[in-house]
PDB file of C-alpha atoms in Angstrom:
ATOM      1  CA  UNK A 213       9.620  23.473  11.626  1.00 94.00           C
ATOM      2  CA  UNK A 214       6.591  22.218  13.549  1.00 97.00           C
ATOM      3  CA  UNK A 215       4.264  19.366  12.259  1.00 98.00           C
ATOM      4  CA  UNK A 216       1.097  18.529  13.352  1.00 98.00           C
ATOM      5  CA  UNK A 217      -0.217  14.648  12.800  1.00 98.00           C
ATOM      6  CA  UNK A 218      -3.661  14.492  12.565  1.00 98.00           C
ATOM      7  CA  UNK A 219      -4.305  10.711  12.602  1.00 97.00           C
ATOM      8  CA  UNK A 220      -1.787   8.532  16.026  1.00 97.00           C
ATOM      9  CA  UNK A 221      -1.777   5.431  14.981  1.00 95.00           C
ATOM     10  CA  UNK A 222       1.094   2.943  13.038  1.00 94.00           C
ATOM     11  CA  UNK A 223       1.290   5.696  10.169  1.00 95.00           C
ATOM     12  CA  UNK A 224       1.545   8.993  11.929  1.00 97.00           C
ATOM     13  CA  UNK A 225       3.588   7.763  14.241  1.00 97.00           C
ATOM     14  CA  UNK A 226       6.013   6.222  11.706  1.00 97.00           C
ATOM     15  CA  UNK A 227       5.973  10.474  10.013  1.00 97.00           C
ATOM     16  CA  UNK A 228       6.248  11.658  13.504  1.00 96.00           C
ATOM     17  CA  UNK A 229       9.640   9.583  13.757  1.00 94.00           C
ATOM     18  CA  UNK A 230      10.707   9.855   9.929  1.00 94.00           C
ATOM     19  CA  UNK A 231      10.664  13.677  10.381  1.00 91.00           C
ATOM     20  CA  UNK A 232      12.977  16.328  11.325  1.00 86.00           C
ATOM     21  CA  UNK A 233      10.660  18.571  13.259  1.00 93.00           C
ATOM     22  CA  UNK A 234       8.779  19.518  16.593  1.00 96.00           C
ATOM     23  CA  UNK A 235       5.925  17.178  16.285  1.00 97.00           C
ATOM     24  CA  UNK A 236       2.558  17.389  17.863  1.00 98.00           C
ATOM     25  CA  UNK A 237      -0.272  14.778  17.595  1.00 98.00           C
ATOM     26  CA  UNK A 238      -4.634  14.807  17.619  1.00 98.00           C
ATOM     27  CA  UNK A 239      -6.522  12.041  17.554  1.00 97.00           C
ATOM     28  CA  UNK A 240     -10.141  11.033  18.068  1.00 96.00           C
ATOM     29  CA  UNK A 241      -8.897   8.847  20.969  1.00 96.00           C
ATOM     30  CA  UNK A 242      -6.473  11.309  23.083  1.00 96.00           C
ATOM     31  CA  UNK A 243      -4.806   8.317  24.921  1.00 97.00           C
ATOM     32  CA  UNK A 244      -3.717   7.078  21.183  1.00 97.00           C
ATOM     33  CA  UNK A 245      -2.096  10.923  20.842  1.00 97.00           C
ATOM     34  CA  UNK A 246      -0.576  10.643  24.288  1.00 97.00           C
ATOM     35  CA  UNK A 247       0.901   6.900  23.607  1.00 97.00           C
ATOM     36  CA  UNK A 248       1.780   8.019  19.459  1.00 97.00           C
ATOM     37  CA  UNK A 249       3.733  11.206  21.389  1.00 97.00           C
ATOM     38  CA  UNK A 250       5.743   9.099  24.342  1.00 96.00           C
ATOM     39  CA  UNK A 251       6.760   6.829  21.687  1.00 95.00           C
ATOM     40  CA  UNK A 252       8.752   9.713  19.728  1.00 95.00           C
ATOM     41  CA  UNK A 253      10.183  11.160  22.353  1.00 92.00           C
ATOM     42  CA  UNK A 254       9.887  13.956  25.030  1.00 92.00           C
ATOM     43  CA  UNK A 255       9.930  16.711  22.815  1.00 93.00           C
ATOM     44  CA  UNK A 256       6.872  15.278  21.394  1.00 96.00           C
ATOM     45  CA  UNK A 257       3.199  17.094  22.345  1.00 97.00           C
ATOM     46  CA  UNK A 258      -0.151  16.504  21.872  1.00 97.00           C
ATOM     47  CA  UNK A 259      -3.146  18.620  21.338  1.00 97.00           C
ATOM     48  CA  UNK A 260      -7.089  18.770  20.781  1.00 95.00           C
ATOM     49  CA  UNK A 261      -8.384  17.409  17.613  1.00 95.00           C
ATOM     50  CA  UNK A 262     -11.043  20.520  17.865  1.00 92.00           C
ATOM     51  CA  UNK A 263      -7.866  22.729  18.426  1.00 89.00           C
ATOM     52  CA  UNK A 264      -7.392  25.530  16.412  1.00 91.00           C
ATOM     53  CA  UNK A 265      -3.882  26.497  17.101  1.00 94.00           C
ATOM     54  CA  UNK A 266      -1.857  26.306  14.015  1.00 96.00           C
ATOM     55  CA  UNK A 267       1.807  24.517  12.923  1.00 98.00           C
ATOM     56  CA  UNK A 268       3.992  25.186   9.731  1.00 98.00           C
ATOM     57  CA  UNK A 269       2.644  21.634   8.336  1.00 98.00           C
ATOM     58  CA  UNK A 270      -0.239  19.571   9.240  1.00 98.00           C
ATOM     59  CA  UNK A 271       0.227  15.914   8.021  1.00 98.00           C
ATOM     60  CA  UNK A 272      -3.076  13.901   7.992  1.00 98.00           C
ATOM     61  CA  UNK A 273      -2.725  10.179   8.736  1.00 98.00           C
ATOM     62  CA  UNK A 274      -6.383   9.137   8.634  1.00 97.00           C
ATOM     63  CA  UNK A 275      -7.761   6.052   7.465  1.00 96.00           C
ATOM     64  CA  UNK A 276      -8.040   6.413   3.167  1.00 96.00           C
ATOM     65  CA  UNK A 277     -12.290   6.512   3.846  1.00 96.00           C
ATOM     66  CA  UNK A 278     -11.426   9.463   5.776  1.00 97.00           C
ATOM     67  CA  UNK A 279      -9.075  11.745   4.392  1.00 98.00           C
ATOM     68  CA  UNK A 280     -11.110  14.216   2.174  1.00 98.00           C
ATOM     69  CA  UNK A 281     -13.017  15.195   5.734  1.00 98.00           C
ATOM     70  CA  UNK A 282      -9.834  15.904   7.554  1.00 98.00           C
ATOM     71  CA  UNK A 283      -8.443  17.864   4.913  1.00 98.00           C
ATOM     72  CA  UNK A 284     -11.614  19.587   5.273  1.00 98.00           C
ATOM     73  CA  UNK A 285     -11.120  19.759   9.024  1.00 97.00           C
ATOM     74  CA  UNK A 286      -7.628  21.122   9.877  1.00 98.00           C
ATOM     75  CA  UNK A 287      -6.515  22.710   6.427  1.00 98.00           C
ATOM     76  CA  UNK A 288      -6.942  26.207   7.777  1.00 97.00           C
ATOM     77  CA  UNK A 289      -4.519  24.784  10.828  1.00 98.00           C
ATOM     78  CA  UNK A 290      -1.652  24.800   8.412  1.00 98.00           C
ATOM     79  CA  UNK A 291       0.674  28.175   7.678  1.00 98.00           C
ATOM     80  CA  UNK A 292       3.531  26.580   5.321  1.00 98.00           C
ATOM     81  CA  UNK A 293       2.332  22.900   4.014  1.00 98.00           C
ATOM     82  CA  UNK A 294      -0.200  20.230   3.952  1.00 98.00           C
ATOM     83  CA  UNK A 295       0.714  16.951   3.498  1.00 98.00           C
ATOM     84  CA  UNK A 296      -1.217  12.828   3.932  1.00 98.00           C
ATOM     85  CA  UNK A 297      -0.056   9.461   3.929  1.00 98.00           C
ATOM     86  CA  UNK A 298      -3.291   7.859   3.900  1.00 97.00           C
ATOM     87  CA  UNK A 299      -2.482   6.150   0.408  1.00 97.00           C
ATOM     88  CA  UNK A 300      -5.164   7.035  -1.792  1.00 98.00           C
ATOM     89  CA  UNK A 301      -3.688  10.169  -3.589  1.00 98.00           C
ATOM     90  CA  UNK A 302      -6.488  11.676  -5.839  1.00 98.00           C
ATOM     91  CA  UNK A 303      -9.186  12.946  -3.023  1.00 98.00           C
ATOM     92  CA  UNK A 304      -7.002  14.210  -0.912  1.00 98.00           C
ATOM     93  CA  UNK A 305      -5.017  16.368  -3.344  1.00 98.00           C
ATOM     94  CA  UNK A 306      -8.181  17.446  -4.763  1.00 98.00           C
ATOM     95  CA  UNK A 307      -9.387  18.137  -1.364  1.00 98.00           C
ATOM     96  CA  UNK A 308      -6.082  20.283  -0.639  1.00 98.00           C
ATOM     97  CA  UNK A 309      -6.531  22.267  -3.750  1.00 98.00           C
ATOM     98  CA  UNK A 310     -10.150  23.072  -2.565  1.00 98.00           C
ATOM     99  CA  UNK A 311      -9.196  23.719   1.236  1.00 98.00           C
ATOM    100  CA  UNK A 312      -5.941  25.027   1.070  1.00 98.00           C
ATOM    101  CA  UNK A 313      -4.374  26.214  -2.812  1.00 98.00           C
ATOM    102  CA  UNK A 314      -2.063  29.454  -1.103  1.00 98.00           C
ATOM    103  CA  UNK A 315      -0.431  26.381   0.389  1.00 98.00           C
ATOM    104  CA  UNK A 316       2.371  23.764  -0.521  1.00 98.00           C
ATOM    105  CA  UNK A 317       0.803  20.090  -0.911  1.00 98.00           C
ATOM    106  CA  UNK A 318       2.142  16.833  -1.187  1.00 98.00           C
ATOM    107  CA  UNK A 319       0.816  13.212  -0.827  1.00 98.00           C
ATOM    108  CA  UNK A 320       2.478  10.539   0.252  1.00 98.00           C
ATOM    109  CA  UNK A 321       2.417   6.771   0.283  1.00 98.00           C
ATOM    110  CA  UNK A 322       5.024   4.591   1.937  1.00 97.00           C
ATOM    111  CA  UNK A 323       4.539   0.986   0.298  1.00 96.00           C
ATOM    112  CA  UNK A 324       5.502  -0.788   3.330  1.00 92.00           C
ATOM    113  CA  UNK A 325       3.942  -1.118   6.576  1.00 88.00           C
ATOM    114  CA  UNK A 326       5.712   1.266   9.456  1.00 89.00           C
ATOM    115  CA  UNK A 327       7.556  -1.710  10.896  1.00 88.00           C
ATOM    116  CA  UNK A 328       9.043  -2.434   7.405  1.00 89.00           C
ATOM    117  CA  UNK A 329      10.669   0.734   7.337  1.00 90.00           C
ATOM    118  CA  UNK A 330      12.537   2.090   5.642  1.00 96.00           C
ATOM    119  CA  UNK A 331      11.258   1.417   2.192  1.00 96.00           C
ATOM    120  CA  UNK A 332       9.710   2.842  -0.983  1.00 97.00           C
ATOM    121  CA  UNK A 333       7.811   5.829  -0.710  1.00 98.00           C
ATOM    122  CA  UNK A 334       5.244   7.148  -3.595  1.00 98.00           C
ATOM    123  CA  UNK A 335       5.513  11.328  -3.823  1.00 98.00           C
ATOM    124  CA  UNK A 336       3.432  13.363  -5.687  1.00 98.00           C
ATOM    125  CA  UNK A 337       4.333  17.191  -5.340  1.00 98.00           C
ATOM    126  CA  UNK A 338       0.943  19.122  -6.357  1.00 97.00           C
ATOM    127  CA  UNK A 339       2.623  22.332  -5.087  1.00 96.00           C
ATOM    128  CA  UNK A 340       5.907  22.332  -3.681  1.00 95.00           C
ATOM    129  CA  UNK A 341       8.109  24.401  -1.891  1.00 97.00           C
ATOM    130  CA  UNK A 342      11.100  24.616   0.924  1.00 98.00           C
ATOM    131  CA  UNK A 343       8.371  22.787   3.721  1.00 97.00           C
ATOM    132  CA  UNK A 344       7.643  19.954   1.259  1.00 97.00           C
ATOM    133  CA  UNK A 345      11.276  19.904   0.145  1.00 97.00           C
ATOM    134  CA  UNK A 346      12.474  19.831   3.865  1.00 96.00           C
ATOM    135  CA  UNK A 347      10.220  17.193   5.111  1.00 97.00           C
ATOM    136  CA  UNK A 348      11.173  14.741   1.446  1.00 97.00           C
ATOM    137  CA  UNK A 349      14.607  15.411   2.892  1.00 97.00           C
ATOM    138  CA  UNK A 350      14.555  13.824   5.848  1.00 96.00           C
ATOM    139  CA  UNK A 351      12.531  10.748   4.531  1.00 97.00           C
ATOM    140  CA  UNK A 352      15.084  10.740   1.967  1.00 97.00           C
ATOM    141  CA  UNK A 353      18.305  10.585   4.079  1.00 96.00           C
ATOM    142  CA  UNK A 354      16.617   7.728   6.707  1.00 95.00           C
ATOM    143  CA  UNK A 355      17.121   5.551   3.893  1.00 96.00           C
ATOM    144  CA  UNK A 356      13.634   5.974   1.999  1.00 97.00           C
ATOM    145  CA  UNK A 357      13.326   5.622  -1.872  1.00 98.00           C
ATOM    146  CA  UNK A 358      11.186   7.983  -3.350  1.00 98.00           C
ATOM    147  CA  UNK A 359       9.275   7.352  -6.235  1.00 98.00           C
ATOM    148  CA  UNK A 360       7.886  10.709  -7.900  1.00 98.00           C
ATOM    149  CA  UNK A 361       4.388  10.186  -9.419  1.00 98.00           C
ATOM    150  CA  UNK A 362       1.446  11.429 -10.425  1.00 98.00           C
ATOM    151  CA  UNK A 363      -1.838  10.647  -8.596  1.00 98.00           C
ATOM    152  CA  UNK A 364      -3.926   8.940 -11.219  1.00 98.00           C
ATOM    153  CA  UNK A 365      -0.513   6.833 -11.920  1.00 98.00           C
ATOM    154  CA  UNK A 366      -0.728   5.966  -8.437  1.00 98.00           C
ATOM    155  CA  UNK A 367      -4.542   5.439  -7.802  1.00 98.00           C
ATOM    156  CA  UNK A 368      -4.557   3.141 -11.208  1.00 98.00           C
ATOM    157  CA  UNK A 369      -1.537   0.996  -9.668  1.00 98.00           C
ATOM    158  CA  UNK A 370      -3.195   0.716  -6.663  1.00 98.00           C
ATOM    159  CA  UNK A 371      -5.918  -1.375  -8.068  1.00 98.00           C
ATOM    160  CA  UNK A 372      -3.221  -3.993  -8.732  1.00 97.00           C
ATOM    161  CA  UNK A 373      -0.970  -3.631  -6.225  1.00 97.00           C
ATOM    162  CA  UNK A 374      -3.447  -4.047  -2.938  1.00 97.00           C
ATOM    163  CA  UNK A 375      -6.248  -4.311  -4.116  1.00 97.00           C
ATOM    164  CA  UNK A 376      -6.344  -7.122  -6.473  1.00 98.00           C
ATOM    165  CA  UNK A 377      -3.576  -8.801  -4.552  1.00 97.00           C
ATOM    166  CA  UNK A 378      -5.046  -8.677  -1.526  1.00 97.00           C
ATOM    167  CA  UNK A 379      -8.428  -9.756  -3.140  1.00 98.00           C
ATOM    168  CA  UNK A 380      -6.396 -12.885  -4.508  1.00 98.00           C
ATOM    169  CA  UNK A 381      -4.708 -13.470  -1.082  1.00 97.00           C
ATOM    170  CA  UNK A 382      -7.683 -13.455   1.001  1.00 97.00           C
ATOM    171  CA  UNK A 383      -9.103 -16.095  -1.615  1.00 97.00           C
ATOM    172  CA  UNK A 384      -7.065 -18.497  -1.584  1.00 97.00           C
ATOM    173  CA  UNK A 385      -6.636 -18.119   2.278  1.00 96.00           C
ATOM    174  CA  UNK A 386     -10.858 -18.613   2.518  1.00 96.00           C
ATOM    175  CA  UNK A 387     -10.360 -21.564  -0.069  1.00 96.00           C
ATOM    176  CA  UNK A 388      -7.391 -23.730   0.737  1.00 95.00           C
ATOM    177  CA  UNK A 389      -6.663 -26.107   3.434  1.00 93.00           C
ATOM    178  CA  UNK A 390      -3.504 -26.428   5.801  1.00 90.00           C
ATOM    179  CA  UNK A 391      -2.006 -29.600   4.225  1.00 92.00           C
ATOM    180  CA  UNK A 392       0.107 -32.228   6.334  1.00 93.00           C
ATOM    181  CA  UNK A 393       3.774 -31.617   6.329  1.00 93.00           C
ATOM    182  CA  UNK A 394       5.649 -32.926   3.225  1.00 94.00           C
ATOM    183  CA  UNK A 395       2.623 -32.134   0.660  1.00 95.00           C
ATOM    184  CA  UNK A 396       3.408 -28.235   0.145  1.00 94.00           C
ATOM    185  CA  UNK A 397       5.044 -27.398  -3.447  1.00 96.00           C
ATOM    186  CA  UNK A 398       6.920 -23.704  -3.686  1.00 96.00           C
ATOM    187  CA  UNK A 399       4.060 -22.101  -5.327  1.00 96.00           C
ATOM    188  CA  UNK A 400       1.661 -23.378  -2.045  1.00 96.00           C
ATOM    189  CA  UNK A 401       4.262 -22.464   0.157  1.00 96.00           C
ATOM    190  CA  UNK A 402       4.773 -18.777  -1.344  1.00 97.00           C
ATOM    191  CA  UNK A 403       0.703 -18.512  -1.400  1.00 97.00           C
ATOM    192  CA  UNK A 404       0.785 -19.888   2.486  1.00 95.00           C
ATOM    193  CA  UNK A 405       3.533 -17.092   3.578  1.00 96.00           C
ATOM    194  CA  UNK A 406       1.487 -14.395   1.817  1.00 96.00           C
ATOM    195  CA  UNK A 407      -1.415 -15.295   3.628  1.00 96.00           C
ATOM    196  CA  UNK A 408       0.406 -15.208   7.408  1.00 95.00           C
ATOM    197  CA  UNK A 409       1.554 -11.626   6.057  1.00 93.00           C
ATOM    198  CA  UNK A 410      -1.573 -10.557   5.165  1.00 94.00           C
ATOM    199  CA  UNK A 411      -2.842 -11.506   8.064  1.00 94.00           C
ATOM    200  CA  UNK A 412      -0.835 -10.393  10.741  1.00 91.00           C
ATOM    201  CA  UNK A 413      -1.992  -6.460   9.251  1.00 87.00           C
ATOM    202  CA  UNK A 414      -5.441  -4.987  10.966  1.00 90.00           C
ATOM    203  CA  UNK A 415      -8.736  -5.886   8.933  1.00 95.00           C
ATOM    204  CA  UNK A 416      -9.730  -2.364   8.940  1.00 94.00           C
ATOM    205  CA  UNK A 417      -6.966  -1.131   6.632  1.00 93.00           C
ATOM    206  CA  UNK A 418      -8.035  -3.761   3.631  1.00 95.00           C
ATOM    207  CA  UNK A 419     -10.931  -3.078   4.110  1.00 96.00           C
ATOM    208  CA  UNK A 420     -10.422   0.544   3.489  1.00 96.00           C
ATOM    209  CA  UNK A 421      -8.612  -0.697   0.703  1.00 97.00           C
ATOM    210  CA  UNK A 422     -11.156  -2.716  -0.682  1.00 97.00           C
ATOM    211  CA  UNK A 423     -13.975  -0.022  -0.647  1.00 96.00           C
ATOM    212  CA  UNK A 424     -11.485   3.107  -1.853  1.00 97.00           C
ATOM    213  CA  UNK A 425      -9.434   0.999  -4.713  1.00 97.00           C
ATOM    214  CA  UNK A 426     -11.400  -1.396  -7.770  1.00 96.00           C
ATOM    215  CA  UNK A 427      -9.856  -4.340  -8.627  1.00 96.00           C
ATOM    216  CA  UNK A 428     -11.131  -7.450  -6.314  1.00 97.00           C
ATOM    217  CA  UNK A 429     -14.151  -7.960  -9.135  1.00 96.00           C
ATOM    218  CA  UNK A 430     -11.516  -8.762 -11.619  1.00 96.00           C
ATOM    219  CA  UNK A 431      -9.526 -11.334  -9.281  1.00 97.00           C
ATOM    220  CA  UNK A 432     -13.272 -12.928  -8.915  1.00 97.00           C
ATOM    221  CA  UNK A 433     -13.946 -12.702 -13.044  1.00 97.00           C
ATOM    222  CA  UNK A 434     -10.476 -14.284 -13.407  1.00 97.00           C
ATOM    223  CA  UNK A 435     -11.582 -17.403 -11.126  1.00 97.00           C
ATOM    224  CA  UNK A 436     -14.711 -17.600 -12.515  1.00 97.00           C
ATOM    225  CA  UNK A 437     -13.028 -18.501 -15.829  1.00 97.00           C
ATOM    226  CA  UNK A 438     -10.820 -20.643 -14.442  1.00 97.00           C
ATOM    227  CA  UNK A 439     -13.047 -22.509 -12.885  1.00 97.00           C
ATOM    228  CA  UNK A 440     -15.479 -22.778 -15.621  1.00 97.00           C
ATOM    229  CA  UNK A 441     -12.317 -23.522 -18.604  1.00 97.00           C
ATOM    230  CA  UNK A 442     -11.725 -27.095 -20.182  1.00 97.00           C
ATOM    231  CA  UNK A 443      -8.216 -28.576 -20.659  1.00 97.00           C
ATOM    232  CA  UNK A 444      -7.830 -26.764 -23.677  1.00 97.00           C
ATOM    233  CA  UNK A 445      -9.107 -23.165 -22.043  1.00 97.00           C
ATOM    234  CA  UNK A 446      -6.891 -23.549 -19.139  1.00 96.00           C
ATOM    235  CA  UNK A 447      -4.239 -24.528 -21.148  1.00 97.00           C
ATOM    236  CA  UNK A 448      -4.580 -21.104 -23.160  1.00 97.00           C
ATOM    237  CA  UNK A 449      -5.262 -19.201 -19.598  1.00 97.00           C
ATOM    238  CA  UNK A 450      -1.790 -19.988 -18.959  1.00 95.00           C
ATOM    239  CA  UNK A 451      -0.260 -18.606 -22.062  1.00 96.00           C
ATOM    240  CA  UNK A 452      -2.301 -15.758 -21.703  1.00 96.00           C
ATOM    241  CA  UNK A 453      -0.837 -15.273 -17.997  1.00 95.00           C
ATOM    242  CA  UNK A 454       2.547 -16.043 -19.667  1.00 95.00           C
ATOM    243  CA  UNK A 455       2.966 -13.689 -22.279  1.00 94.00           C
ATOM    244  CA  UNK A 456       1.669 -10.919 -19.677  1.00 93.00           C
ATOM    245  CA  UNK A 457       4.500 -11.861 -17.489  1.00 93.00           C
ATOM    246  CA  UNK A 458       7.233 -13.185 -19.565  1.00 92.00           C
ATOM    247  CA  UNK A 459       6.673 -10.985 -22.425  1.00 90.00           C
ATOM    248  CA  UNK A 460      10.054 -12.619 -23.536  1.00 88.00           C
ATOM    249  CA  UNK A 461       9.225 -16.400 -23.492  1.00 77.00           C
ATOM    250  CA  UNK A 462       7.660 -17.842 -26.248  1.00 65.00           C
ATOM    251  CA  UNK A 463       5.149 -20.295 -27.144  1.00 59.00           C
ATOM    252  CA  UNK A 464       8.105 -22.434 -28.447  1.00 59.00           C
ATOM    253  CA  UNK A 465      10.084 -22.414 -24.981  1.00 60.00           C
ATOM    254  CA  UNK A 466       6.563 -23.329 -23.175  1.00 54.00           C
ATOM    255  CA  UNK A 467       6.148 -26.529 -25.730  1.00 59.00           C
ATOM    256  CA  UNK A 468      10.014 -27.213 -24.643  1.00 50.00           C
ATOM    257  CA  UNK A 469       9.289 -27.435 -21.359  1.00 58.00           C
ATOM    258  CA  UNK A 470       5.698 -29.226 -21.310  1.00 53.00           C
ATOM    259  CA  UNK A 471       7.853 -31.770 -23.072  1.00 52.00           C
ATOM    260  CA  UNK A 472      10.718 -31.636 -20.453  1.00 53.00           C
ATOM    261  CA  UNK A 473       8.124 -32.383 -17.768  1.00 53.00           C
ATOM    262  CA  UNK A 474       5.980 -34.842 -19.813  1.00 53.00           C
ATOM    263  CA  UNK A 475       9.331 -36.726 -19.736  1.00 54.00           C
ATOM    264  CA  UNK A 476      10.131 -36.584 -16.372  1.00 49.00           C
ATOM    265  CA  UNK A 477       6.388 -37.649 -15.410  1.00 46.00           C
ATOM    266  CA  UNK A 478       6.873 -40.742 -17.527  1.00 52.00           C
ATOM    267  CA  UNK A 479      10.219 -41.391 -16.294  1.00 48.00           C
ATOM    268  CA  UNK A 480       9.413 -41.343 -12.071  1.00 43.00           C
ATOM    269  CA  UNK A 481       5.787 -43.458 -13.260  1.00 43.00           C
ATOM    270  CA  UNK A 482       8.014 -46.531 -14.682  1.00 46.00           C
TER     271      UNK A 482
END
């Protein structure tokens, strides 16, 4: 089976080496495509990004902003399967269903960054078949967990998982100080190791993030109230935020241990 990557940077060169099959590469910048193609291997080609020879499956790994125009582009380049892991999922597969439906189509979203790898991978199967099935395969036995789904499942997490996190991330990166050494508690020093992962990604991609996915208005909302909440507010902020995460502790165990700390407070003031 031959693949062709439309897209040579971290992600389609992550597919081009997670995949059992000749793989070819196009980019925009053809020295990305001949770099993305020398790091797989020999075997590897490259070809125009105007080209319009055609490969069994054509994979597009093109910035989320972008996708829906490259399906556009190269669907008609594709014989057996067309497939993304751009990691928006409902554009695209509507996109596919416009530009290619006598064809199998998948999207794809690894939920780890290439150099993570392997790691959890989102699937959803609009129409599947043996390319699709081969290409799952592979992921499958380099270790990858995939996590069937359906793409408004996965577009609705999304607003959570990056881009409400990454919204909350970035904002208390922009707000907080270094401190000196000795001052950090765990919950500073998990916010401060979140931040040097966040930032050691490329700007570009949360930004895409940002403008494809809602969810940073509600992380501002949410600060908004905290910042504007008396004792007595705050104090029910937190119960709120408690019974959404620990469904199973009560009220009664949160009284319990205000108590236990009130206690310990008085205790190391003596």
């Amino acid at each position: 089976m031959d693949v062709l990557i439309v897209g040579a940077g971290a992600m389609g060169t992550w597919f081009g080496r997670a995949t059992d099959a000749s793989v070819t590469f196009a980019d925009v910048d053809a020295d990305a495509a001949a770099a993305a193609a020398e790091r797989i291997g020999p075997d590897a080609e490259t070809t125009a990004l105007e080209g319009t020879d055609s490969y069994d499956v054509v994979c597009l790994a093109v910035p989320m902003t972008h996708v829906v125009d490259a399906v556009a582009d190269h669907a008609d380049r594709a014989e057996r399967a067309i497939v993304d892991v751009s990691g928006v999922m409902g554009p695209p597969l509507e996109a596919m269903a416009t530009h290619a439906p006598a064809l199998e189509r998948a999207s794809l979203h690894p939920l780890f960054a290439p150099e993570r790898a392997p790691g959890s991978i989102a699937v959803v199967r609009d129409e599947s078949g043996p390319a699709i099935d081969a290409l799952l395969e592979a992921l499958d036995a380099r270790g990858n967990d995939l996590l069937g789904t359906t793409a408004t499942e996965h577009d609705d997490a999304m607003e959570s998982v990056q881009a409400a996190t990454h919204a909350a991330v970035l904002s208390f990166a922009l707000a907080a100080d270094s401190v000196p050494e000795g001052f950090e508690t765990p919950i500073y020093e998990g916010l401060r190791t979140l931040t040097e992962q966040l930032t050691e990604g490329t700007p570009r991609v949360y930004a895409d993030i940002q403008q494809t996915f809602a969810g940073a208005d509600t992380v501002a909302d949410a600060a908004a109230t905290v910042a504007d909440a008396d004792a007595a507010e705050l104090e029910s902020l937190y119960r709120e935020a408690a019974r959404q995460w620990q469904p199973e502790r009560t009220d009664d165990d949160a009284e319990m241990q205000a108590e236990t700390n009130d206690d310990t407070t008085n205790e190391t003031t003596k």
